Short mmCIF file of C-alpha atoms and ligand atoms in Angstrom, two decimals:
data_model
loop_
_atom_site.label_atom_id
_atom_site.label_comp_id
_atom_site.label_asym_id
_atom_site.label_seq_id
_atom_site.Cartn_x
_atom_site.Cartn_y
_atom_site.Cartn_z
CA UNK A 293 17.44 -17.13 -18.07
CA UNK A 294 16.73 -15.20 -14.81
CA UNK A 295 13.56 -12.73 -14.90
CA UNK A 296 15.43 -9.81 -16.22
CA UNK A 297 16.55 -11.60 -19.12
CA UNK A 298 12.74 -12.92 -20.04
CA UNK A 299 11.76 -9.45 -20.18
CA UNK A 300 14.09 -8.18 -22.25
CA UNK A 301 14.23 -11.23 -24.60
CA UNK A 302 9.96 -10.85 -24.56
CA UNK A 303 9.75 -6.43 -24.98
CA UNK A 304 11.95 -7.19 -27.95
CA UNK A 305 9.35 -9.70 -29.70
CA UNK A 306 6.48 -7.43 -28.86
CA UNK A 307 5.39 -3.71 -29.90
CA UNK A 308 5.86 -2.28 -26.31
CA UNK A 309 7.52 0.85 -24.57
CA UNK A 310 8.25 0.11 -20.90
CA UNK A 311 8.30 3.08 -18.79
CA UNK A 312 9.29 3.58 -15.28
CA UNK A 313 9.21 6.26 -12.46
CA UNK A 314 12.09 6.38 -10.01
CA UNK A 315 10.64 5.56 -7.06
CA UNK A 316 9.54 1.71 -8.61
CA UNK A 317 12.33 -1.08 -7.25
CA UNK A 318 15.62 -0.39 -8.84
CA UNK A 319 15.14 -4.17 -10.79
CA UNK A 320 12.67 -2.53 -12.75
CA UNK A 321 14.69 0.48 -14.24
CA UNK A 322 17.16 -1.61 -15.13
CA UNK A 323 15.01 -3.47 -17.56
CA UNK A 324 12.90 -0.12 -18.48
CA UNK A 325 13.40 1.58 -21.76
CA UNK A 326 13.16 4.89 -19.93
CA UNK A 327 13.12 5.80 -16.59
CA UNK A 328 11.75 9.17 -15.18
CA UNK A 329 9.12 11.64 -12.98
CA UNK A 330 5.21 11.41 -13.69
CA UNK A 331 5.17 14.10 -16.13
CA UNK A 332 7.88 13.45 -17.77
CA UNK A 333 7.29 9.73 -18.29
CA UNK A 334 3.71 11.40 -19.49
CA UNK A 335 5.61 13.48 -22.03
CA UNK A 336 7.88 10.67 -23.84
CA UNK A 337 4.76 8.88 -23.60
CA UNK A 338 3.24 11.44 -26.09
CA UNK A 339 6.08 12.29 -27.97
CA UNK A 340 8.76 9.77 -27.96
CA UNK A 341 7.05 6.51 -28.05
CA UNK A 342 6.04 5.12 -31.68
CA UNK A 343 4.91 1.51 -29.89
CA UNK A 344 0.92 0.55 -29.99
CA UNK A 345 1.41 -0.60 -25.95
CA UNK A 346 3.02 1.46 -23.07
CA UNK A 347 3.61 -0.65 -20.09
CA UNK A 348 3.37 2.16 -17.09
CA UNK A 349 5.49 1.15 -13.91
CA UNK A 350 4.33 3.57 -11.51
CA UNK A 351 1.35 4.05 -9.69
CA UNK A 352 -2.38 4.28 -11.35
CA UNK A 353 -2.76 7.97 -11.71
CA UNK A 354 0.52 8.40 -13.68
CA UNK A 355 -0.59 5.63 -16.12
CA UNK A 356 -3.83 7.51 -15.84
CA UNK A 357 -2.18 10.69 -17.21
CA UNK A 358 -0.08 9.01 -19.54
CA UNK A 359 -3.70 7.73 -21.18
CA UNK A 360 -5.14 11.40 -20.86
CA UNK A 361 -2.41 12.11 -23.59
CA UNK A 362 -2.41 9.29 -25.32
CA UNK A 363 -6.01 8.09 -26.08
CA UNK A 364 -4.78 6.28 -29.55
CA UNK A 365 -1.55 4.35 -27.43
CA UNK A 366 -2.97 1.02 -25.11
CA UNK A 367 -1.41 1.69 -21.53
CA UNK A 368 -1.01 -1.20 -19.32
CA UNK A 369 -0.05 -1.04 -15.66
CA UNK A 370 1.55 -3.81 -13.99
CA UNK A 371 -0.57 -3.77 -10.79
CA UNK A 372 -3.90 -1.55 -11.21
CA UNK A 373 -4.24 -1.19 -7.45
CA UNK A 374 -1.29 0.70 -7.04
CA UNK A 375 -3.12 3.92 -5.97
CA UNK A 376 -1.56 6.88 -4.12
CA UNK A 377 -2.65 8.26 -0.88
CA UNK A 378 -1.91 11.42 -1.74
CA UNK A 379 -4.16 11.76 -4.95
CA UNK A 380 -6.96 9.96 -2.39
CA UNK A 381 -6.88 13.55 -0.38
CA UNK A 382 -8.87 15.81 -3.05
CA UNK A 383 -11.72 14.51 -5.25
CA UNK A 384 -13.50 16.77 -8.44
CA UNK A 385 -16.72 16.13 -5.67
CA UNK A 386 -14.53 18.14 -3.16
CA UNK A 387 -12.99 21.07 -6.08
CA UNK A 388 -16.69 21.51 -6.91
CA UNK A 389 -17.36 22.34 -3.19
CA UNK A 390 -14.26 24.37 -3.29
CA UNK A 391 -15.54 26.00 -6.08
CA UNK A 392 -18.89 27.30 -4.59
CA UNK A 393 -17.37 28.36 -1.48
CA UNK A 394 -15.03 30.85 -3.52
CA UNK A 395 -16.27 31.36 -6.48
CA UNK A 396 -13.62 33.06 -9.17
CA UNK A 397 -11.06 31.58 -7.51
CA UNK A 398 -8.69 29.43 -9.70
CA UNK A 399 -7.86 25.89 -8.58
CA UNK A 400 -4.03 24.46 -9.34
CA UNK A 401 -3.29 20.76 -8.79
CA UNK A 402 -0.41 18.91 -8.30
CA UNK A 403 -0.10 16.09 -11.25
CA UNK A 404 -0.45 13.85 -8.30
CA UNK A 405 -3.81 13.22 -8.73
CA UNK A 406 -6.66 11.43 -10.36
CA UNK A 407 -8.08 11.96 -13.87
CA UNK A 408 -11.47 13.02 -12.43
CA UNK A 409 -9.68 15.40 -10.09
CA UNK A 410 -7.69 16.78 -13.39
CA UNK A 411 -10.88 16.66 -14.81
CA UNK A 412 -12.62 19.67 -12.23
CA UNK A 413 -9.33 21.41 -12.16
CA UNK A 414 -8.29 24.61 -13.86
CA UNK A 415 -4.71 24.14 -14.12
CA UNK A 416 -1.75 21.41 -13.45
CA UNK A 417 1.60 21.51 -11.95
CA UNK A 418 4.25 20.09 -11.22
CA UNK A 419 6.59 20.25 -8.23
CA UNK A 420 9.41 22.16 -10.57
CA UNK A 421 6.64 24.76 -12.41
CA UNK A 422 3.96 24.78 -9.46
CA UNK A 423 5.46 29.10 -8.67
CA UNK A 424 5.34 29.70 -12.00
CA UNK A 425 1.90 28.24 -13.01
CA UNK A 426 -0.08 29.71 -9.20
CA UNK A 427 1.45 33.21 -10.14
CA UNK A 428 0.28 32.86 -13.86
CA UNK A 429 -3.05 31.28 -13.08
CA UNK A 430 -3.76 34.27 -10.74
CA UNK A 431 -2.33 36.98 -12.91
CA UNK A 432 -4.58 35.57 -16.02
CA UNK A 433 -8.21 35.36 -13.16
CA UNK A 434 -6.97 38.76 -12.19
CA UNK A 435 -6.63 37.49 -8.29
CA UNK A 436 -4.31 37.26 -5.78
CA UNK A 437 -5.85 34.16 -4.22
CA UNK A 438 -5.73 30.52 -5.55
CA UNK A 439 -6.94 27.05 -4.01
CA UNK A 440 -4.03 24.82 -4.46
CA UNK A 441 -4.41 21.12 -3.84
CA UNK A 442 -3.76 18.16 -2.41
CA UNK A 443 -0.56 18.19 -1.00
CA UNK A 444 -0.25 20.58 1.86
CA UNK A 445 3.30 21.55 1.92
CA UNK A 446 4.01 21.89 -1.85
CA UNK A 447 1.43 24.34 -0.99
CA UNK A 448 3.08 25.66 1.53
CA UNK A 449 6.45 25.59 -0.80
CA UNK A 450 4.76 27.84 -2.74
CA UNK A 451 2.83 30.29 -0.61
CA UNK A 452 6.44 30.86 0.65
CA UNK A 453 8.08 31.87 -2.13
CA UNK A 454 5.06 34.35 -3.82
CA UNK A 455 2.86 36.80 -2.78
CA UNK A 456 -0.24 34.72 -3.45
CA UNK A 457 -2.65 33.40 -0.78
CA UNK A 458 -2.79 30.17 -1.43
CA UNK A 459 -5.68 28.03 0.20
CA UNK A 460 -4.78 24.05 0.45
CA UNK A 461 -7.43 22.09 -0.36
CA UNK A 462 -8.50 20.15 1.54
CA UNK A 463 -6.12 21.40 3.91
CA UNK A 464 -4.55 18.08 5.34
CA UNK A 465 -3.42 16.27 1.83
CA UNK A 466 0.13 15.29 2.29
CA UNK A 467 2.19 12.02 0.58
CA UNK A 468 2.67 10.07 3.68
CA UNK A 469 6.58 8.82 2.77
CA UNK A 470 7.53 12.47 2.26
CA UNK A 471 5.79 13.96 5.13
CA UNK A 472 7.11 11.25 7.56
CA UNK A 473 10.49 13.60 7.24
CA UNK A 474 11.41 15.47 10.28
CA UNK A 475 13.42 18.21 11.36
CA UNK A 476 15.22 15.21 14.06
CA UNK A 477 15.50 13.37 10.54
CA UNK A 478 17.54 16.39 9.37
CA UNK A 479 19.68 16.43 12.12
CA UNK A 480 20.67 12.91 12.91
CA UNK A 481 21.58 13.31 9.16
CA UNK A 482 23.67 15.89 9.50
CA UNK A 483 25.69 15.01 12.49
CA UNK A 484 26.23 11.20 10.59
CA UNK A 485 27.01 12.95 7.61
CA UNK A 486 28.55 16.34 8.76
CA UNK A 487 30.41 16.78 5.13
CA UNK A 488 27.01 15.82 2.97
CA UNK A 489 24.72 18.02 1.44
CA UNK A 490 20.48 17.68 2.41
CA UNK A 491 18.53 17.46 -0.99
CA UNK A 492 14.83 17.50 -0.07
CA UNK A 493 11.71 17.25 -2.03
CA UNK A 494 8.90 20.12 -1.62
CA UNK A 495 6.07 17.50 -0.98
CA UNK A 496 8.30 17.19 2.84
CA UNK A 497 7.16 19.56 5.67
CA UNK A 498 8.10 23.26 5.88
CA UNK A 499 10.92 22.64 8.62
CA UNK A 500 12.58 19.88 6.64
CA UNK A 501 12.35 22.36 3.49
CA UNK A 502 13.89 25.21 5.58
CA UNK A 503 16.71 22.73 6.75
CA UNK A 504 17.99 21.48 2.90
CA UNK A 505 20.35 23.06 1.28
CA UNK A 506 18.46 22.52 -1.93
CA UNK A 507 15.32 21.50 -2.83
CA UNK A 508 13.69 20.43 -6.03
CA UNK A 509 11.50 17.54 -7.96
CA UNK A 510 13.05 13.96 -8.30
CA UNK A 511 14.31 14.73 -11.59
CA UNK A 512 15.60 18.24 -9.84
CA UNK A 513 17.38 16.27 -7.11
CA UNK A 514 18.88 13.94 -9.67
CA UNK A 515 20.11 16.92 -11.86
CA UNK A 516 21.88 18.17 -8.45
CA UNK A 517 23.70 14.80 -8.07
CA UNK A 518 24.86 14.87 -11.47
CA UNK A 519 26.22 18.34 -11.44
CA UNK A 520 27.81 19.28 -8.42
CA UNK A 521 30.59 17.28 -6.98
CA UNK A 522 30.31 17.03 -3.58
CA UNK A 523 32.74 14.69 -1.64
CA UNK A 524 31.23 14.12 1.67
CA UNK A 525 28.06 13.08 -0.50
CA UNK A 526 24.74 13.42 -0.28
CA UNK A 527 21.45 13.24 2.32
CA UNK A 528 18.25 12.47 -0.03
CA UNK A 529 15.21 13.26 1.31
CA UNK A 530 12.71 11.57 -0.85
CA UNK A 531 11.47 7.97 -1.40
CA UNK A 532 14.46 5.61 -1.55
CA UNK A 533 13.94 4.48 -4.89
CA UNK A 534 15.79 7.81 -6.38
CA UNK A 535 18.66 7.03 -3.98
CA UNK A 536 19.14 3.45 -4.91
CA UNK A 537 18.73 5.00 -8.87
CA UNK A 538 21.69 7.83 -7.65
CA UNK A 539 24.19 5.23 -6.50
CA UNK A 540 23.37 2.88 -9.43
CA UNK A 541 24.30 5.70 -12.09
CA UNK A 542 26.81 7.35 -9.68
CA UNK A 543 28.77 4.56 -7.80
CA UNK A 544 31.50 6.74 -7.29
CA UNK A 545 29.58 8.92 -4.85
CA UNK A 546 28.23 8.84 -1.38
CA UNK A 547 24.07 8.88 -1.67
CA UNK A 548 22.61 8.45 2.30
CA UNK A 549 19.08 8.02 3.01
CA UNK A 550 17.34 10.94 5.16
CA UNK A 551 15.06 8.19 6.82
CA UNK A 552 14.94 4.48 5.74
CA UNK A 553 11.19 4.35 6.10
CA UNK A 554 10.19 6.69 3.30
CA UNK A 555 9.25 3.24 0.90
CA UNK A 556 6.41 4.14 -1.42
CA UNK A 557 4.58 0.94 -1.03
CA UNK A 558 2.48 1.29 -3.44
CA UNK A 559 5.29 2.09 -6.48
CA UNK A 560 7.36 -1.37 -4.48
CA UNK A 561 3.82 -3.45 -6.01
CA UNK A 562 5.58 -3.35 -9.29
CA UNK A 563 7.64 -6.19 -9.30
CA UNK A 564 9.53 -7.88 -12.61
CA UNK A 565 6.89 -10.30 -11.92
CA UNK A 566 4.34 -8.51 -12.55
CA UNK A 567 5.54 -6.47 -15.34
CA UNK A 568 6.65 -9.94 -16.78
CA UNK A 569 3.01 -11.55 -16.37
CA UNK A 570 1.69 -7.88 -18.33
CA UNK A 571 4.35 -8.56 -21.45
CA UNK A 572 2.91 -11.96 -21.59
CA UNK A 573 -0.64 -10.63 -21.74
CA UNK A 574 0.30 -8.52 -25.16
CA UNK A 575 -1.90 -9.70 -27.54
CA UNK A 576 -3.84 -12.22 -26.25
CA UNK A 577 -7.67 -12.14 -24.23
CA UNK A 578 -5.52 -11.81 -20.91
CA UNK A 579 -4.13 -7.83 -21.84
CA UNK A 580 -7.66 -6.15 -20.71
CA UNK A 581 -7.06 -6.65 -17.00
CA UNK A 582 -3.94 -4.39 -16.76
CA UNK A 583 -5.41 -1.72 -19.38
CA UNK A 584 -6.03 1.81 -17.86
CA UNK A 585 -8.26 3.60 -20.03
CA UNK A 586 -9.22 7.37 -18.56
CA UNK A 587 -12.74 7.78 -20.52
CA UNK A 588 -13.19 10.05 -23.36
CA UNK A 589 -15.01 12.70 -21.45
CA UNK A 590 -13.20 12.53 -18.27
CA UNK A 591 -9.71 12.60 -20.35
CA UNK A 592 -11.22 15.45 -22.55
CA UNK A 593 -11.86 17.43 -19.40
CA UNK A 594 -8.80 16.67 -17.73
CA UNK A 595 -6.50 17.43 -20.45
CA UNK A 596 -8.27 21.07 -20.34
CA UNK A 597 -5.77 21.41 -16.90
CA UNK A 598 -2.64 19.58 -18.51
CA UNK A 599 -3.15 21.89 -21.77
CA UNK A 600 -3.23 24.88 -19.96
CA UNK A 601 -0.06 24.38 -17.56
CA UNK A 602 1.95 23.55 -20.74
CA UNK A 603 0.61 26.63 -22.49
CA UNK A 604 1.83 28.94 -19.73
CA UNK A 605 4.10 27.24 -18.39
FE1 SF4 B 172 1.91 8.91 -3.84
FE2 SF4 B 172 3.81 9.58 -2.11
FE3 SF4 B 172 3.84 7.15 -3.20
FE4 SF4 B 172 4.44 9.31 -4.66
S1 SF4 B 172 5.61 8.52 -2.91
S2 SF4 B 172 3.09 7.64 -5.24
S3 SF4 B 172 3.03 10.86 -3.77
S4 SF4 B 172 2.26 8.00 -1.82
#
């Protein structure tokens, strides 16, 4: 039995959902029950999933907001210190500070962050709803001004495309994989791959963005590949894993890497292994070491932001 095979023959003995973002190595979908973005994964979480355990393959804050929604479900992550440098920008410490500076200003976060950083926040978003939710947020605090954070060109993405000022907080946050992207990147990629068309993700600096001929979320870029045909194929500019998911549910089509080095290290910590060793734990003294567990105050606080993008969203 190779690894593959132990997990599947051990998930079906046990009362476990396995879920899996995208960018985690292409091994792991394949033995996932369902494979998707942070939110989304969130969502089934909540809605889809009549299991007692989730196991989470992704990094810590999405298993984080998976147990913001689901306080009753036990969700276990493969490798707890699979953090995110992005969600490390912007702190609830720093949003308070942000706060006081401009008072009755709203503050809009990316999902990309921490519980606690949920927790001081006044709304969500995503990448695909961040336009919608900054120009509701503002319309509802009757301003034309709203501190968006971490990531500094999803911010930009959407002071570009509204009539809001929107002030970044803090002001540097970026993901480094998808600001690595340049407009050389673009490019190179072009003149390689003069018939292919450049799908980018808005978390990649403004001069990539203005370069793509489309850009969108992972599941957004993944839609595109689905529904347009496009014979000369396709430049992805995101973290590999969505590419190496593309060609695995489209062989028939040309998927080409804008740079090679945008590898989310942290989302690569989730090997089979690991998410092998965390089935085995189900159940027995060993399970409490991959548990994430947001506390009930924090999660209470948090879900306050999550609520409110859904509501006008
Ligand atoms: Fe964080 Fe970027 Fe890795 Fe996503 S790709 S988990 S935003 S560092």
């Amino acid at each position: 039995m190779d690894i593959s095979e132990k997990i599947l023959a051990l998930k079906s003995e046990k009362p476990v959902t396995i879920l899996a973002h995208y960018y985690t190595p292409l091994g792991v979908h394949k033995i996932a029950d369902r494979i998707g973005d942070s939110l989304g994964l969130s969502k089934i979480a909540k809605n889809e999933v009549d299991t007692d355990y989730i196991v989470f393959a992704g990094v810590l804050f999405m298993a984080e907001t998976a147990s913001i929604l689901n306080q009753s479900k036990k969700i276990l992550s493969p490798d707890k210190t699979a953090g995110c440098p992005l969600a490390s920008f912007l702190t609830g410490k720093k949003i308070e500070e942000y706060k006081l500076k401009y008072p009755g200003i709203p503050v809009a976060v990316y999902v990309n962050t921490t519980a606690e950083t949920k927790a001081h926040a006044d709304v969500c978003c995503t990448s695909s709803n961040s336009i919608e939710i900054t120009q509701k947020i503002a319309e509802e605090w009757n301003t034309d001004t709203v501190l968006f954070g971490p990531d500094k060109n999803l911010a930009s993405y959407v002071r570009n495309r509204t009539s809001l000022k929107i002030i970044s907080i803090p002001g540097n946050g970026n993901c480094p994989r998808h600001n690595l992207f340049s407009k050389q990147d673009v490019e190179k990629a072009k003149k390689d791959h003069p018939d292919a068309v450049v799908l980018v993700h808005p978390e990649s600096p403004p001069e990539v963005q203005e370069m793509a001929d489309f850009i969108g979320s992972t599941a957004g870029m993944l839609n595109y590949s689905y529904e347009h045909e496009n014979e000369g194929g396709y430049i992805i500019g995101t973290e590999v894993g969505l590419m190496e998911h593309m060609k695995w549910k489209s062989p028939q089509k040309l998927f080409f890497p804008l740079n090679t080095n945008a590898l989310c290290e942290n989302m690569k910590k989730i090997t089979l292994e690991k998410v092998l060793n965390v089935l085995k734990s189900i159940g027995t003294s060993e399970e409490k070491q991959y548990e994430v567990k947001v506390p009930k105050p924090i999660a209470e606080k948090a879900l306050i932001s999550i609520n409110k993008m859904i509501e006008i969203s």
